[in-house]
């Protein structure tokens, strides 16, 4: 996962990690802010539902999702 790209997308949408987490919860995904930070640090992986919800909230393209979540190496 490329944390830098995801963090930049969060910032470009005028959000913080906490605000993104709130939006994900509003969309029906139950995730705590602390869990989100674990995932961002690479200590836990995002599952399919989380990736889909993040894609929708941040209006990511398929290519951006691939670059962020499936680039083959961890970057923080």
PDB file of C-alpha atoms in Angstrom:
ATOM      1  CA  UNK A   1       0.000   0.000   0.000  1.00  0.00           C
ATOM      2  CA  UNK A   2       1.237   3.454  -0.837  1.00  0.00           C
ATOM      3  CA  UNK A   3       0.356   5.577   2.188  1.00  0.00           C
ATOM      4  CA  UNK A   4       1.638   8.762   0.571  1.00  0.00           C
ATOM      5  CA  UNK A   5      -0.821   8.649  -2.307  1.00  0.00           C
ATOM      6  CA  UNK A   6      -3.749   7.811  -0.039  1.00  0.00           C
ATOM      7  CA  UNK A   7      -2.837  10.554   2.418  1.00  0.00           C
ATOM      8  CA  UNK A   8      -2.548  13.065  -0.431  1.00  0.00           C
ATOM      9  CA  UNK A   9      -5.993  12.087  -1.748  1.00  0.00           C
ATOM     10  CA  UNK A  10      -7.466  12.512   1.741  1.00  0.00           C
ATOM     11  CA  UNK A  11      -5.872  15.956   2.002  1.00  0.00           C
ATOM     12  CA  UNK A  12      -6.950  16.977  -1.519  1.00  0.00           C
ATOM     13  CA  UNK A  13     -10.537  16.288  -0.499  1.00  0.00           C
ATOM     14  CA  UNK A  14     -10.107  18.609   2.482  1.00  0.00           C
ATOM     15  CA  UNK A  15     -10.320  15.774   4.969  1.00  0.00           C
ATOM     16  CA  UNK A  16      -8.338  14.375   7.826  1.00  0.00           C
ATOM     17  CA  UNK A  17      -8.053  10.678   8.585  1.00  0.00           C
ATOM     18  CA  UNK A  18     -10.670  11.169  11.304  1.00  0.00           C
ATOM     19  CA  UNK A  19     -13.072  12.868   8.873  1.00  0.00           C
ATOM     20  CA  UNK A  20     -12.536  10.124   6.283  1.00  0.00           C
ATOM     21  CA  UNK A  21     -13.301   7.568   8.974  1.00  0.00           C
ATOM     22  CA  UNK A  22     -16.492   9.451   9.855  1.00  0.00           C
ATOM     23  CA  UNK A  23     -17.544   9.457   6.198  1.00  0.00           C
ATOM     24  CA  UNK A  24     -16.817   5.731   5.908  1.00  0.00           C
ATOM     25  CA  UNK A  25     -18.953   5.086   8.977  1.00  0.00           C
ATOM     26  CA  UNK A  26     -21.759   7.225   7.515  1.00  0.00           C
ATOM     27  CA  UNK A  27     -21.541   5.054   4.386  1.00  0.00           C
ATOM     28  CA  UNK A  28     -22.207   1.968   6.503  1.00  0.00           C
ATOM     29  CA  UNK A  29     -18.676   0.773   7.139  1.00  0.00           C
ATOM     30  CA  UNK A  30     -17.909   0.347  10.820  1.00  0.00           C
ATOM     31  CA  UNK A  31     -14.299   1.303  11.430  1.00  0.00           C
ATOM     32  CA  UNK A  32     -12.620   3.101  14.306  1.00  0.00           C
ATOM     33  CA  UNK A  33     -10.095   5.896  13.808  1.00  0.00           C
ATOM     34  CA  UNK A  34      -7.478   3.816  15.636  1.00  0.00           C
ATOM     35  CA  UNK A  35      -8.107   0.920  13.249  1.00  0.00           C
ATOM     36  CA  UNK A  36      -7.755   3.256  10.283  1.00  0.00           C
ATOM     37  CA  UNK A  37      -4.354   4.406  11.540  1.00  0.00           C
ATOM     38  CA  UNK A  38      -3.251   0.768  11.980  1.00  0.00           C
ATOM     39  CA  UNK A  39      -4.175   0.125   8.368  1.00  0.00           C
ATOM     40  CA  UNK A  40      -2.452   3.274   7.158  1.00  0.00           C
ATOM     41  CA  UNK A  41       0.735   2.254   8.966  1.00  0.00           C
ATOM     42  CA  UNK A  42       0.593  -1.160   7.311  1.00  0.00           C
ATOM     43  CA  UNK A  43       0.001  -3.032  10.567  1.00  0.00           C
ATOM     44  CA  UNK A  44      -3.278  -4.340   9.171  1.00  0.00           C
ATOM     45  CA  UNK A  45      -4.600  -4.579   5.621  1.00  0.00           C
ATOM     46  CA  UNK A  46      -7.643  -2.918   4.119  1.00  0.00           C
ATOM     47  CA  UNK A  47     -10.297  -5.427   3.111  1.00  0.00           C
ATOM     48  CA  UNK A  48     -12.336  -5.303  -0.080  1.00  0.00           C
ATOM     49  CA  UNK A  49     -15.306  -3.466   1.498  1.00  0.00           C
ATOM     50  CA  UNK A  50     -13.011  -0.829   3.007  1.00  0.00           C
ATOM     51  CA  UNK A  51     -11.220  -0.245  -0.291  1.00  0.00           C
ATOM     52  CA  UNK A  52     -14.541   0.056  -2.106  1.00  0.00           C
ATOM     53  CA  UNK A  53     -15.869   2.556   0.453  1.00  0.00           C
ATOM     54  CA  UNK A  54     -12.658   4.621   0.358  1.00  0.00           C
ATOM     55  CA  UNK A  55     -12.843   4.625  -3.446  1.00  0.00           C
ATOM     56  CA  UNK A  56     -16.384   6.002  -3.320  1.00  0.00           C
ATOM     57  CA  UNK A  57     -15.780   8.600  -0.601  1.00  0.00           C
ATOM     58  CA  UNK A  58     -12.581   9.917  -2.202  1.00  0.00           C
ATOM     59  CA  UNK A  59     -13.902   9.481  -5.752  1.00  0.00           C
ATOM     60  CA  UNK A  60     -10.863   7.468  -6.785  1.00  0.00           C
ATOM     61  CA  UNK A  61     -10.440   5.999 -10.238  1.00  0.00           C
ATOM     62  CA  UNK A  62      -9.715   2.322 -10.725  1.00  0.00           C
ATOM     63  CA  UNK A  63      -6.130   3.233 -11.621  1.00  0.00           C
ATOM     64  CA  UNK A  64      -5.734   5.237  -8.414  1.00  0.00           C
ATOM     65  CA  UNK A  65      -7.070   2.315  -6.368  1.00  0.00           C
ATOM     66  CA  UNK A  66      -4.523   0.040  -8.023  1.00  0.00           C
ATOM     67  CA  UNK A  67      -1.700   2.519  -7.367  1.00  0.00           C
ATOM     68  CA  UNK A  68      -2.658   2.970  -3.724  1.00  0.00           C
ATOM     69  CA  UNK A  69      -3.662  -0.499  -2.593  1.00  0.00           C
ATOM     70  CA  UNK A  70      -2.102  -2.943  -5.052  1.00  0.00           C
ATOM     71  CA  UNK A  71       1.243  -1.499  -6.116  1.00  0.00           C
ATOM     72  CA  UNK A  72       3.161  -4.495  -4.849  1.00  0.00           C
ATOM     73  CA  UNK A  73       5.261  -2.754  -2.220  1.00  0.00           C
ATOM     74  CA  UNK A  74       4.631  -0.889   0.984  1.00  0.00           C
ATOM     75  CA  UNK A  75       5.479   2.778   1.032  1.00  0.00           C
ATOM     76  CA  UNK A  76       4.976   4.983   4.062  1.00  0.00           C
TER      77      UNK A  76
END
